[in-house]
Amino acid sequence: MSGRTKLILALAVLALLVAAAVALPIPGPAQLRAWAAETGSATPLVLFLAYALLTVAPVPRTVFNLAAGLLVGTVAGIAIGLAATTIASALSFGLARLLGRDLVTRHLHRNVVRTVNDRLSGGGVLAVTSLRLIPVVPFAPFSYVCGVSGVRVVPYLAGTLLGSVPGTVAVVVLGDALTGGTPPALLVCYGVFAAAGAAGLYRVFRKRRADTESGKTVSTPAG
């Protein structure tokens, strides 16, 4: 497949994912409970599949975490949330790498592209974990960015899982699924997570600067 074809396909897929995220309706608690009553014992499996597939598009994970806590309880909700998050992040990463990595590689001579690529690939698990902890960093778009960067698959998935644990647990346990609101305790958690993520990024940048000053070469593999 030529580079031009990949670019056109990548843009088409991105447009479809964004359109899906905009068009998909967000069900309320009553609708969720009615749906769970219809699916019965299959509810956990259907919820897992919907979560894992739909969040490949830029659909907020919070909606699914709230639904998980409401429909299947705290423990099962957390387990489904984390498992589905890992699957969705792997699918998003793989799709972006397949369609967009070659294009980014051709532009690594540009300072901005090279800087972003080096920060992510050089930061490894800590960089990914830190950015996943920050609530304002959107889940799916960040997965796409990691896919087109030089981040390795294993550090990316490990960082995603580690960085997603606190937020998933907090939303399932503290989130108000009945109103869709954000309780004060959850806002405090978000602030703590953001501070932890910022501290992690600071360590990544400081290490990168030290490596550069000492003349070390940071590799940026494409695998």
PDB file of C-alpha atoms in Angstrom:
ATOM      1  CA  MET A   1       0.000   0.000   0.000  1.00  0.00           C
ATOM      2  CA  SER A   2       1.448   3.355  -1.034  1.00  0.00           C
ATOM      3  CA  GLY A   3       1.988   6.198   1.397  1.00  0.00           C
ATOM      4  CA  ARG A   4      -0.690   8.313  -0.296  1.00  0.00           C
ATOM      5  CA  THR A   5      -3.230   5.483  -0.059  1.00  0.00           C
ATOM      6  CA  LYS A   6      -2.414   4.952   3.614  1.00  0.00           C
ATOM      7  CA  LEU A   7      -2.873   8.671   4.303  1.00  0.00           C
ATOM      8  CA  ILE A   8      -6.264   8.770   2.587  1.00  0.00           C
ATOM      9  CA  LEU A   9      -7.364   5.621   4.391  1.00  0.00           C
ATOM     10  CA  ALA A  10      -6.122   6.950   7.729  1.00  0.00           C
ATOM     11  CA  LEU A  11      -8.059  10.203   7.274  1.00  0.00           C
ATOM     12  CA  ALA A  12     -11.183   8.282   6.280  1.00  0.00           C
ATOM     13  CA  VAL A  13     -10.940   5.989   9.317  1.00  0.00           C
ATOM     14  CA  LEU A  14     -10.345   8.979  11.606  1.00  0.00           C
ATOM     15  CA  ALA A  15     -13.376  10.766  10.173  1.00  0.00           C
ATOM     16  CA  LEU A  16     -15.523   7.670  10.729  1.00  0.00           C
ATOM     17  CA  LEU A  17     -14.340   7.309  14.327  1.00  0.00           C
ATOM     18  CA  VAL A  18     -15.042  10.964  15.115  1.00  0.00           C
ATOM     19  CA  ALA A  19     -18.456  10.743  13.441  1.00  0.00           C
ATOM     20  CA  ALA A  20     -19.261   7.638  15.477  1.00  0.00           C
ATOM     21  CA  ALA A  21     -18.273   9.386  18.697  1.00  0.00           C
ATOM     22  CA  VAL A  22     -20.504  12.361  17.868  1.00  0.00           C
ATOM     23  CA  ALA A  23     -23.472  10.319  16.651  1.00  0.00           C
ATOM     24  CA  LEU A  24     -23.588   7.659  19.365  1.00  0.00           C
ATOM     25  CA  PRO A  25     -26.277   8.498  21.936  1.00  0.00           C
ATOM     26  CA  ILE A  26     -25.387   8.422  25.620  1.00  0.00           C
ATOM     27  CA  PRO A  27     -28.018   6.361  27.469  1.00  0.00           C
ATOM     28  CA  GLY A  28     -29.360   7.384  30.853  1.00  0.00           C
ATOM     29  CA  PRO A  29     -29.530   5.172  33.970  1.00  0.00           C
ATOM     30  CA  ALA A  30     -33.106   4.057  33.216  1.00  0.00           C
ATOM     31  CA  GLN A  31     -32.159   3.033  29.679  1.00  0.00           C
ATOM     32  CA  LEU A  32     -29.106   1.157  30.966  1.00  0.00           C
ATOM     33  CA  ARG A  33     -31.149  -0.787  33.475  1.00  0.00           C
ATOM     34  CA  ALA A  34     -33.755  -1.641  30.843  1.00  0.00           C
ATOM     35  CA  TRP A  35     -30.999  -2.830  28.540  1.00  0.00           C
ATOM     36  CA  ALA A  36     -29.445  -4.934  31.329  1.00  0.00           C
ATOM     37  CA  ALA A  37     -32.821  -6.504  32.067  1.00  0.00           C
ATOM     38  CA  GLU A  38     -33.132  -7.518  28.414  1.00  0.00           C
ATOM     39  CA  THR A  39     -29.622  -8.988  28.142  1.00  0.00           C
ATOM     40  CA  GLY A  40     -29.794 -10.772  31.499  1.00  0.00           C
ATOM     41  CA  SER A  41     -26.773 -12.899  32.359  1.00  0.00           C
ATOM     42  CA  ALA A  42     -25.015 -11.751  29.180  1.00  0.00           C
ATOM     43  CA  THR A  43     -24.832  -8.166  30.488  1.00  0.00           C
ATOM     44  CA  PRO A  44     -21.151  -8.308  31.625  1.00  0.00           C
ATOM     45  CA  LEU A  45     -20.014  -9.760  28.284  1.00  0.00           C
ATOM     46  CA  VAL A  46     -22.043  -7.321  26.189  1.00  0.00           C
ATOM     47  CA  LEU A  47     -20.856  -4.410  28.323  1.00  0.00           C
ATOM     48  CA  PHE A  48     -17.240  -5.538  27.929  1.00  0.00           C
ATOM     49  CA  LEU A  49     -17.540  -5.840  24.142  1.00  0.00           C
ATOM     50  CA  ALA A  50     -19.298  -2.488  23.789  1.00  0.00           C
ATOM     51  CA  TYR A  51     -16.698  -0.800  26.005  1.00  0.00           C
ATOM     52  CA  ALA A  52     -13.718  -2.364  24.204  1.00  0.00           C
ATOM     53  CA  LEU A  53     -14.974  -1.615  20.697  1.00  0.00           C
ATOM     54  CA  LEU A  54     -16.710   1.744  21.059  1.00  0.00           C
ATOM     55  CA  THR A  55     -13.867   3.451  22.948  1.00  0.00           C
ATOM     56  CA  VAL A  56     -11.585   2.841  19.966  1.00  0.00           C
ATOM     57  CA  ALA A  57     -13.461   5.916  18.740  1.00  0.00           C
ATOM     58  CA  PRO A  58     -13.062   9.072  20.849  1.00  0.00           C
ATOM     59  CA  VAL A  59     -15.977   8.134  23.126  1.00  0.00           C
ATOM     60  CA  PRO A  60     -15.377   9.060  26.813  1.00  0.00           C
ATOM     61  CA  ARG A  61     -14.513   6.039  28.971  1.00  0.00           C
ATOM     62  CA  THR A  62     -16.243   7.670  31.927  1.00  0.00           C
ATOM     63  CA  VAL A  63     -19.637   6.796  30.464  1.00  0.00           C
ATOM     64  CA  PHE A  64     -18.751   3.108  30.361  1.00  0.00           C
ATOM     65  CA  ASN A  65     -17.142   3.102  33.790  1.00  0.00           C
ATOM     66  CA  LEU A  66     -20.286   4.630  35.281  1.00  0.00           C
ATOM     67  CA  ALA A  67     -22.397   2.056  33.469  1.00  0.00           C
ATOM     68  CA  ALA A  68     -20.142  -0.767  34.682  1.00  0.00           C
ATOM     69  CA  GLY A  69     -20.509   0.277  38.305  1.00  0.00           C
ATOM     70  CA  LEU A  70     -24.269   0.646  37.944  1.00  0.00           C
ATOM     71  CA  LEU A  71     -24.946  -2.599  36.084  1.00  0.00           C
ATOM     72  CA  VAL A  72     -22.468  -5.182  37.383  1.00  0.00           C
ATOM     73  CA  GLY A  73     -21.208  -3.806  40.697  1.00  0.00           C
ATOM     74  CA  THR A  74     -17.892  -2.444  41.924  1.00  0.00           C
ATOM     75  CA  VAL A  75     -15.526  -5.410  41.602  1.00  0.00           C
ATOM     76  CA  ALA A  76     -16.835  -6.703  38.278  1.00  0.00           C
ATOM     77  CA  GLY A  77     -17.169  -3.138  36.996  1.00  0.00           C
ATOM     78  CA  ILE A  78     -13.521  -2.360  37.711  1.00  0.00           C
ATOM     79  CA  ALA A  79     -12.368  -5.640  36.146  1.00  0.00           C
ATOM     80  CA  ILE A  80     -14.429  -5.066  32.999  1.00  0.00           C
ATOM     81  CA  GLY A  81     -13.311  -1.454  32.803  1.00  0.00           C
ATOM     82  CA  LEU A  82      -9.611  -2.268  32.971  1.00  0.00           C
ATOM     83  CA  ALA A  83      -9.799  -5.250  30.619  1.00  0.00           C
ATOM     84  CA  ALA A  84     -11.853  -3.319  28.044  1.00  0.00           C
ATOM     85  CA  THR A  85      -9.565  -0.306  28.361  1.00  0.00           C
ATOM     86  CA  THR A  86      -6.522  -2.433  27.583  1.00  0.00           C
ATOM     87  CA  ILE A  87      -8.213  -4.035  24.554  1.00  0.00           C
ATOM     88  CA  ALA A  88      -9.461  -0.693  23.221  1.00  0.00           C
ATOM     89  CA  SER A  89      -6.058   0.926  23.651  1.00  0.00           C
ATOM     90  CA  ALA A  90      -4.384  -1.963  21.813  1.00  0.00           C
ATOM     91  CA  LEU A  91      -6.849  -1.711  18.916  1.00  0.00           C
ATOM     92  CA  SER A  92      -6.448   2.073  18.677  1.00  0.00           C
ATOM     93  CA  PHE A  93      -2.666   1.784  18.846  1.00  0.00           C
ATOM     94  CA  GLY A  94      -2.522  -0.958  16.206  1.00  0.00           C
ATOM     95  CA  LEU A  95      -4.831   0.895  13.833  1.00  0.00           C
ATOM     96  CA  ALA A  96      -2.844   4.110  14.107  1.00  0.00           C
ATOM     97  CA  ARG A  97       0.485   2.308  13.678  1.00  0.00           C
ATOM     98  CA  LEU A  98      -0.729   0.418  10.626  1.00  0.00           C
ATOM     99  CA  LEU A  99      -2.063   3.498   8.869  1.00  0.00           C
ATOM    100  CA  GLY A 100      -0.014   6.407  10.198  1.00  0.00           C
ATOM    101  CA  ARG A 101       3.443   5.323  11.363  1.00  0.00           C
ATOM    102  CA  ASP A 102       5.080   5.488   7.925  1.00  0.00           C
ATOM    103  CA  LEU A 103       3.837   9.045   7.421  1.00  0.00           C
ATOM    104  CA  VAL A 104       5.259  10.194  10.760  1.00  0.00           C
ATOM    105  CA  THR A 105       8.584   8.438  10.084  1.00  0.00           C
ATOM    106  CA  ARG A 106       8.982  10.464   6.896  1.00  0.00           C
ATOM    107  CA  HIS A 107       8.632  13.676   8.896  1.00  0.00           C
ATOM    108  CA  LEU A 108      10.977  12.915  11.784  1.00  0.00           C
ATOM    109  CA  HIS A 109      13.343  15.574  10.436  1.00  0.00           C
ATOM    110  CA  ARG A 110      10.835  18.192  11.611  1.00  0.00           C
ATOM    111  CA  ASN A 111      11.603  19.435  15.123  1.00  0.00           C
ATOM    112  CA  VAL A 112       8.062  19.229  16.494  1.00  0.00           C
ATOM    113  CA  VAL A 113       7.448  15.711  15.176  1.00  0.00           C
ATOM    114  CA  ARG A 114      10.837  14.473  16.365  1.00  0.00           C
ATOM    115  CA  THR A 115      10.408  16.043  19.821  1.00  0.00           C
ATOM    116  CA  VAL A 116       7.001  14.435  20.443  1.00  0.00           C
ATOM    117  CA  ASN A 117       8.250  11.100  19.135  1.00  0.00           C
ATOM    118  CA  ASP A 118      11.377  11.192  21.299  1.00  0.00           C
ATOM    119  CA  ARG A 119       9.531  12.204  24.463  1.00  0.00           C
ATOM    120  CA  LEU A 120       7.045   9.345  24.151  1.00  0.00           C
ATOM    121  CA  SER A 121       9.397   6.624  22.954  1.00  0.00           C
ATOM    122  CA  GLY A 122      12.219   7.669  25.288  1.00  0.00           C
ATOM    123  CA  GLY A 123       9.896   8.004  28.282  1.00  0.00           C
ATOM    124  CA  GLY A 124       8.570   4.457  27.966  1.00  0.00           C
ATOM    125  CA  VAL A 125       6.171   3.170  30.613  1.00  0.00           C
ATOM    126  CA  LEU A 126       6.530   6.243  32.837  1.00  0.00           C
ATOM    127  CA  ALA A 127       5.595   8.687  30.062  1.00  0.00           C
ATOM    128  CA  VAL A 128       2.536   6.699  29.025  1.00  0.00           C
ATOM    129  CA  THR A 129       1.434   6.097  32.626  1.00  0.00           C
ATOM    130  CA  SER A 130       1.826   9.783  33.487  1.00  0.00           C
ATOM    131  CA  LEU A 131      -0.235  10.970  30.534  1.00  0.00           C
ATOM    132  CA  ARG A 132      -2.931   8.374  31.184  1.00  0.00           C
ATOM    133  CA  LEU A 133      -3.222   9.684  34.751  1.00  0.00           C
ATOM    134  CA  ILE A 134      -4.054  13.217  33.608  1.00  0.00           C
ATOM    135  CA  PRO A 135      -7.864  13.362  33.194  1.00  0.00           C
ATOM    136  CA  VAL A 136      -7.859  16.041  30.474  1.00  0.00           C
ATOM    137  CA  VAL A 137      -5.744  13.905  28.115  1.00  0.00           C
ATOM    138  CA  PRO A 138      -8.329  12.172  25.872  1.00  0.00           C
ATOM    139  CA  PHE A 139      -8.050   8.394  25.840  1.00  0.00           C
ATOM    140  CA  ALA A 140      -8.461   7.457  22.160  1.00  0.00           C
ATOM    141  CA  PRO A 141      -6.581  10.399  20.587  1.00  0.00           C
ATOM    142  CA  PHE A 142      -3.614   9.724  22.870  1.00  0.00           C
ATOM    143  CA  SER A 143      -3.690   6.074  21.770  1.00  0.00           C
ATOM    144  CA  TYR A 144      -3.521   7.237  18.147  1.00  0.00           C
ATOM    145  CA  VAL A 145      -0.547   9.481  18.919  1.00  0.00           C
ATOM    146  CA  CYS A 146       1.291   6.621  20.619  1.00  0.00           C
ATOM    147  CA  GLY A 147       0.534   4.377  17.641  1.00  0.00           C
ATOM    148  CA  VAL A 148       2.190   6.711  15.153  1.00  0.00           C
ATOM    149  CA  SER A 149       5.116   7.395  17.485  1.00  0.00           C
ATOM    150  CA  GLY A 150       8.035   5.110  18.222  1.00  0.00           C
ATOM    151  CA  VAL A 151       6.619   3.807  21.515  1.00  0.00           C
ATOM    152  CA  ARG A 152       7.013   0.045  21.854  1.00  0.00           C
ATOM    153  CA  VAL A 153       3.873  -2.028  22.275  1.00  0.00           C
ATOM    154  CA  VAL A 154       4.665  -3.558  25.682  1.00  0.00           C
ATOM    155  CA  PRO A 155       5.604  -0.293  27.474  1.00  0.00           C
ATOM    156  CA  TYR A 156       2.569   1.358  25.898  1.00  0.00           C
ATOM    157  CA  LEU A 157       0.130  -1.303  27.113  1.00  0.00           C
ATOM    158  CA  ALA A 158       1.781  -1.506  30.543  1.00  0.00           C
ATOM    159  CA  GLY A 159       1.653   2.269  30.925  1.00  0.00           C
ATOM    160  CA  THR A 160      -1.948   2.382  29.761  1.00  0.00           C
ATOM    161  CA  LEU A 161      -3.032  -0.261  32.268  1.00  0.00           C
ATOM    162  CA  LEU A 162      -1.126   1.315  35.162  1.00  0.00           C
ATOM    163  CA  GLY A 163      -2.294   4.814  34.345  1.00  0.00           C
ATOM    164  CA  SER A 164      -5.912   3.746  33.902  1.00  0.00           C
ATOM    165  CA  VAL A 165      -6.276   1.913  37.227  1.00  0.00           C
ATOM    166  CA  PRO A 166      -6.757   4.960  39.512  1.00  0.00           C
ATOM    167  CA  GLY A 167      -9.263   6.730  37.274  1.00  0.00           C
ATOM    168  CA  THR A 168     -11.260   3.587  36.546  1.00  0.00           C
ATOM    169  CA  VAL A 169     -11.493   2.634  40.216  1.00  0.00           C
ATOM    170  CA  ALA A 170     -12.413   6.193  41.226  1.00  0.00           C
ATOM    171  CA  VAL A 171     -15.209   6.527  38.662  1.00  0.00           C
ATOM    172  CA  VAL A 172     -16.689   3.081  39.327  1.00  0.00           C
ATOM    173  CA  VAL A 173     -16.592   3.579  43.113  1.00  0.00           C
ATOM    174  CA  LEU A 174     -17.294   7.308  43.443  1.00  0.00           C
ATOM    175  CA  GLY A 175     -19.054   8.254  40.203  1.00  0.00           C
ATOM    176  CA  ASP A 176     -22.747   9.113  40.429  1.00  0.00           C
ATOM    177  CA  ALA A 177     -24.208   6.907  37.698  1.00  0.00           C
ATOM    178  CA  LEU A 178     -27.778   7.937  38.576  1.00  0.00           C
ATOM    179  CA  THR A 179     -27.277  11.615  37.787  1.00  0.00           C
ATOM    180  CA  GLY A 180     -24.139  11.520  35.640  1.00  0.00           C
ATOM    181  CA  GLY A 181     -22.708  14.173  37.947  1.00  0.00           C
ATOM    182  CA  THR A 182     -19.207  14.425  39.372  1.00  0.00           C
ATOM    183  CA  PRO A 183     -19.118  14.210  43.191  1.00  0.00           C
ATOM    184  CA  PRO A 184     -16.589  16.423  45.041  1.00  0.00           C
ATOM    185  CA  ALA A 185     -14.587  13.368  46.139  1.00  0.00           C
ATOM    186  CA  LEU A 186     -14.110  12.365  42.507  1.00  0.00           C
ATOM    187  CA  LEU A 187     -12.962  15.882  41.617  1.00  0.00           C
ATOM    188  CA  VAL A 188     -10.364  15.653  44.396  1.00  0.00           C
ATOM    189  CA  CYS A 189      -9.196  12.324  42.965  1.00  0.00           C
ATOM    190  CA  TYR A 190      -8.873  13.863  39.519  1.00  0.00           C
ATOM    191  CA  GLY A 191      -6.715  16.618  40.984  1.00  0.00           C
ATOM    192  CA  VAL A 192      -4.447  14.095  42.710  1.00  0.00           C
ATOM    193  CA  PHE A 193      -4.149  12.005  39.530  1.00  0.00           C
ATOM    194  CA  ALA A 194      -3.289  15.081  37.460  1.00  0.00           C
ATOM    195  CA  ALA A 195      -0.594  16.107  39.951  1.00  0.00           C
ATOM    196  CA  ALA A 196       0.888  12.602  39.920  1.00  0.00           C
ATOM    197  CA  GLY A 197       0.862  12.582  36.119  1.00  0.00           C
ATOM    198  CA  ALA A 198       2.549  15.974  35.967  1.00  0.00           C
ATOM    199  CA  ALA A 199       5.221  14.791  38.403  1.00  0.00           C
ATOM    200  CA  GLY A 200       5.850  11.731  36.246  1.00  0.00           C
ATOM    201  CA  LEU A 201       6.183  13.853  33.107  1.00  0.00           C
ATOM    202  CA  TYR A 202       8.614  16.126  34.911  1.00  0.00           C
ATOM    203  CA  ARG A 203      10.802  13.107  35.686  1.00  0.00           C
ATOM    204  CA  VAL A 204      10.628  11.995  32.051  1.00  0.00           C
ATOM    205  CA  PHE A 205      11.649  15.418  30.751  1.00  0.00           C
ATOM    206  CA  ARG A 206      14.405  15.805  33.342  1.00  0.00           C
ATOM    207  CA  LYS A 207      15.862  12.393  32.464  1.00  0.00           C
ATOM    208  CA  ARG A 208      15.673  13.175  28.757  1.00  0.00           C
ATOM    209  CA  ARG A 209      17.485  16.461  29.295  1.00  0.00           C
ATOM    210  CA  ALA A 210      20.171  14.763  31.400  1.00  0.00           C
ATOM    211  CA  ASP A 211      20.652  12.079  28.727  1.00  0.00           C
ATOM    212  CA  THR A 212      20.978  14.728  26.025  1.00  0.00           C
ATOM    213  CA  GLU A 213      23.483  16.749  28.006  1.00  0.00           C
ATOM    214  CA  SER A 214      25.587  13.661  28.739  1.00  0.00           C
ATOM    215  CA  GLY A 215      25.666  12.740  25.065  1.00  0.00           C
ATOM    216  CA  LYS A 216      23.591   9.556  25.354  1.00  0.00           C
ATOM    217  CA  THR A 217      21.593   8.417  22.367  1.00  0.00           C
ATOM    218  CA  VAL A 218      17.945   7.609  23.018  1.00  0.00           C
ATOM    219  CA  SER A 219      16.629   5.060  20.560  1.00  0.00           C
ATOM    220  CA  THR A 220      13.192   5.452  19.000  1.00  0.00           C
ATOM    221  CA  PRO A 221      12.265   2.009  17.678  1.00  0.00           C
ATOM    222  CA  ALA A 222       9.228   1.635  15.478  1.00  0.00           C
ATOM    223  CA  GLY A 223       8.182  -1.783  16.808  1.00  0.00           C
TER     224      GLY A 223
END
